[in-house]
Amino acid sequence: MTPTTIARPSTTTALLRGFLRKCPRCGNGALFDGYLKRADACPHCAESFIGVDADDGPAWLTIGVVAHIIVPLLIFLETRATLSYGAEAALVLSATIVSTLLLLPLCKGFFIAAVWSLSKKTD
């Protein structure tokens, strides 16, 4: 597929598209080939993502967001003292795993879009 002429989106639009795991350029193609595997190019507009790597940014952002969800939950559970420690641990561990697995691809898409957007500003 040959690249088509598509106007470069604003940084905000590109970041939102990345967060939604879509191509930051066109917003139609998938940014990932799997759960976290970045596509080499957009299947819709053929924008190349080779060299656009998120590195450790998504993990950092995911940990920060998950901590802001889990710590208040843990404080709430401890102040109520209605569950046993084992039940609290199971609940907090489950919430941590689920929220991490849900947020990680979104954060990775956001970071890939940010790196893509920054690289396009220098072109």
Coordinates of N, CA, C and O in Angstrom, one line a residue, residues 7-79:
A7 N -3.5 15.1 6.0 CA -3.0 16.2 6.8 C -2.5 15.7 8.1 O -3.1 14.8 8.7
R8 N -1.4 16.3 8.6 CA -0.8 15.9 9.9 C -1.8 16.4 11.0 O -2.1 17.6 11.0
P9 N -2.2 15.5 11.9 CA -3.1 15.9 12.9 C -2.4 16.8 14.0 O -1.2 16.8 14.1
S10 N -3.2 17.5 14.8 CA -2.7 18.2 15.9 C -2.1 17.2 16.9 O -2.4 16.0 16.9
T11 N -1.2 17.6 17.8 CA -0.6 16.8 18.8 C -1.7 16.1 19.7 O -1.6 14.9 20.0
T12 N -2.7 16.9 20.1 CA -3.7 16.4 21.0 C -4.5 15.3 20.3 O -4.8 14.2 20.9
T13 N -4.8 15.5 19.0 CA -5.6 14.5 18.2 C -4.7 13.2 18.1 O -5.2 12.1 18.2
A14 N -3.4 13.4 17.8 CA -2.6 12.2 17.6 C -2.5 11.5 18.9 O -2.5 10.2 18.9
L15 N -2.3 12.2 20.1 CA -2.3 11.5 21.4 C -3.5 10.7 21.7 O -3.5 9.6 22.2
L16 N -4.7 11.4 21.4 CA -6.0 10.7 21.7 C -6.1 9.4 20.8 O -6.5 8.4 21.3
R17 N -5.7 9.6 19.5 CA -5.8 8.4 18.6 C -4.9 7.3 19.1 O -5.2 6.1 19.1
G18 N -3.7 7.6 19.6 CA -2.8 6.6 20.1 C -3.3 6.0 21.4 O -3.2 4.8 21.5
F19 N -3.9 6.8 22.3 CA -4.5 6.2 23.5 C -5.6 5.2 23.1 O -5.8 4.2 23.8
L20 N -6.3 5.5 22.0 CA -7.4 4.6 21.6 C -6.8 3.4 20.7 O -7.6 2.7 20.1
R21 N -5.5 3.3 20.6 CA -4.8 2.3 19.9 C -5.0 2.3 18.4 O -5.0 1.3 17.8
K22 N -5.2 3.5 17.9 CA -5.3 3.7 16.5 C -4.1 4.5 16.0 O -3.4 5.1 16.7
C23 N -4.0 4.5 14.6 CA -2.9 5.2 14.0 C -3.0 6.7 14.3 O -4.0 7.3 14.2
P24 N -1.9 7.3 14.8 CA -1.9 8.7 15.2 C -2.1 9.6 14.0 O -2.5 10.7 14.1
R25 N -1.7 9.1 12.8 CA -1.8 9.9 11.6 C -3.3 9.9 11.0 O -3.8 11.0 10.8
C26 N -3.9 8.8 10.8 CA -5.2 8.7 10.1 C -6.3 8.4 11.1 O -7.5 8.8 10.8
G27 N -6.0 7.8 12.2 CA -7.0 7.4 13.2 C -7.9 6.2 12.8 O -8.8 5.9 13.5
N28 N -7.6 5.6 11.7 CA -8.4 4.4 11.3 C -7.7 3.1 11.5 O -8.3 2.1 11.9
G29 N -6.4 3.0 11.1 CA -5.7 1.7 11.2 C -5.3 1.4 12.6 O -5.2 2.2 13.5
A30 N -5.1 0.1 12.9 CA -4.7 -0.4 14.2 C -3.2 -0.1 14.4 O -2.4 -0.2 13.6
L31 N -2.9 0.4 15.7 CA -1.5 0.7 16.0 C -0.8 -0.6 16.5 O 0.4 -0.6 16.4
F32 N -1.5 -1.6 16.9 CA -0.9 -2.9 17.4 C -1.3 -4.0 16.5 O -2.4 -4.1 16.0
D33 N -0.4 -5.0 16.4 CA -0.7 -6.3 15.7 C -1.2 -7.3 16.7 O -1.7 -8.3 16.3
G34 N -1.0 -7.1 18.0 CA -1.4 -8.0 19.0 C -1.7 -7.1 20.3 O -2.1 -6.0 20.2
Y35 N -1.6 -7.8 21.4 CA -1.9 -7.1 22.7 C -1.0 -5.9 22.9 O -1.4 -4.8 23.2
L36 N 0.4 -6.1 22.7 CA 1.3 -5.0 22.9 C 2.3 -4.9 21.8 O 3.2 -4.1 21.8
K37 N 2.2 -5.7 20.7 CA 3.1 -5.7 19.6 C 2.8 -4.5 18.6 O 1.7 -4.6 18.0
R38 N 3.7 -3.5 18.6 CA 3.4 -2.4 17.7 C 3.5 -2.9 16.2 O 4.4 -3.6 15.8
A39 N 2.6 -2.4 15.4 CA 2.6 -2.7 14.0 C 3.7 -1.9 13.3 O 4.2 -0.9 13.8
D40 N 4.3 -2.5 12.3 CA 5.4 -1.8 11.6 C 4.9 -0.7 10.7 O 5.6 0.3 10.5
A41 N 3.6 -0.7 10.3 CA 3.0 0.3 9.5 C 1.5 0.3 9.7 O 0.9 -0.8 10.0
C42 N 0.9 1.4 9.5 CA -0.6 1.4 9.5 C -1.2 0.7 8.4 O -0.8 1.0 7.2
P43 N -2.1 -0.2 8.6 CA -2.8 -0.9 7.5 C -3.7 0.0 6.6 O -4.0 -0.4 5.5
H44 N -4.0 1.1 7.1 CA -4.9 2.0 6.4 C -4.2 3.1 5.6 O -4.5 3.2 4.4
C45 N -3.3 3.8 6.2 CA -2.6 4.9 5.5 C -1.1 4.6 5.2 O -0.4 5.4 4.6
A46 N -0.6 3.4 5.6 CA 0.8 3.0 5.4 C 1.8 3.8 6.1 O 3.0 3.7 5.7
E47 N 1.5 4.6 7.1 CA 2.4 5.3 7.9 C 3.4 4.3 8.6 O 2.9 3.4 9.3
S48 N 4.7 4.5 8.5 CA 5.6 3.6 9.1 C 5.8 3.9 10.6 O 6.0 5.1 10.9
F49 N 5.8 2.9 11.4 CA 6.1 3.1 12.8 C 7.4 2.5 13.2 O 7.7 2.3 14.4
I50 N 8.2 2.1 12.2 CA 9.5 1.5 12.5 C 10.4 2.6 13.1 O 10.5 3.7 12.6
G51 N 11.0 2.3 14.3 CA 11.8 3.3 15.0 C 11.1 4.1 16.0 O 11.6 4.9 16.7
V52 N 9.7 4.0 16.0 CA 8.9 4.7 17.0 C 8.7 3.7 18.1 O 7.8 2.9 18.1
D53 N 9.5 3.8 19.1 CA 9.4 2.9 20.3 C 9.1 3.7 21.6 O 9.5 4.8 21.8
A54 N 8.3 3.0 22.4 CA 7.8 3.7 23.6 C 8.7 3.4 24.8 O 8.7 4.0 25.8
D55 N 9.6 2.4 24.7 CA 10.6 2.0 25.7 C 9.8 1.7 27.0 O 8.9 1.0 27.1
D56 N 10.3 2.4 28.1 CA 9.7 2.1 29.5 C 8.6 3.1 29.9 O 8.1 3.0 30.9
G57 N 8.3 4.0 29.0 CA 7.3 5.0 29.3 C 5.9 4.4 29.7 O 5.3 4.8 30.7
P58 N 5.4 3.5 28.9 CA 4.1 2.9 29.2 C 4.0 2.2 30.6 O 3.1 2.4 31.3
A59 N 5.1 1.5 30.9 CA 5.1 0.8 32.2 C 5.1 1.9 33.3 O 4.4 1.7 34.3
W60 N 5.9 2.9 33.2 CA 6.0 4.0 34.2 C 4.6 4.6 34.4 O 4.1 4.8 35.5
L61 N 4.0 5.0 33.2 CA 2.6 5.7 33.3 C 1.6 4.7 33.9 O 0.8 5.1 34.7
T62 N 1.6 3.5 33.5 CA 0.7 2.5 34.0 C 0.8 2.3 35.5 O -0.2 2.3 36.2
I63 N 2.0 2.2 36.0 CA 2.3 2.0 37.4 C 1.7 3.3 38.2 O 1.1 3.1 39.2
G64 N 2.0 4.4 37.7 CA 1.5 5.7 38.3 C 0.0 5.7 38.4 O -0.6 6.1 39.4
V65 N -0.7 5.4 37.3 CA -2.2 5.4 37.3 C -2.7 4.3 38.2 O -3.7 4.6 38.9
V66 N -2.2 3.1 38.1 CA -2.7 2.0 38.9 C -2.5 2.3 40.4 O -3.4 2.0 41.2
A67 N -1.4 2.9 40.7 CA -1.2 3.3 42.1 C -2.2 4.2 42.6 O -2.7 4.1 43.8
H68 N -2.6 5.2 41.8 CA -3.7 6.1 42.2 C -5.1 5.5 42.3 O -6.0 6.1 42.8
I69 N -5.2 4.3 41.7 CA -6.5 3.6 41.9 C -6.4 2.7 43.1 O -7.4 2.6 43.9
I70 N -5.3 2.0 43.2 CA -5.2 0.9 44.3 C -5.0 1.5 45.7 O -5.6 1.0 46.6
V71 N -4.2 2.5 45.8 CA -3.9 3.1 47.2 C -5.2 3.6 47.8 O -5.5 3.2 49.0
P72 N -6.0 4.4 47.1 CA -7.3 4.8 47.8 C -8.2 3.6 48.1 O -8.9 3.6 49.1
L73 N -8.2 2.6 47.2 CA -9.0 1.4 47.5 C -8.5 0.7 48.7 O -9.3 0.3 49.6
L74 N -7.2 0.6 48.9 CA -6.6 -0.1 50.1 C -6.9 0.7 51.3 O -7.3 0.2 52.4
I75 N -6.8 2.1 51.2 CA -7.1 2.9 52.4 C -8.6 2.8 52.8 O -8.9 2.6 54.0
F76 N -9.5 2.8 51.8 CA -10.9 2.6 52.0 C -11.2 1.3 52.7 O -11.9 1.2 53.7
L77 N -10.6 0.2 52.2 CA -10.8 -1.1 52.8 C -10.3 -1.2 54.2 O -10.9 -1.8 55.1
E78 N -9.1 -0.6 54.5 CA -8.5 -0.6 55.8 C -9.3 0.2 56.8 O -9.4 -0.2 58.0
T79 N -9.9 1.3 56.4 CA -10.6 2.1 57.4 C -12.0 1.5 57.7 O -12.5 1.8 58.8

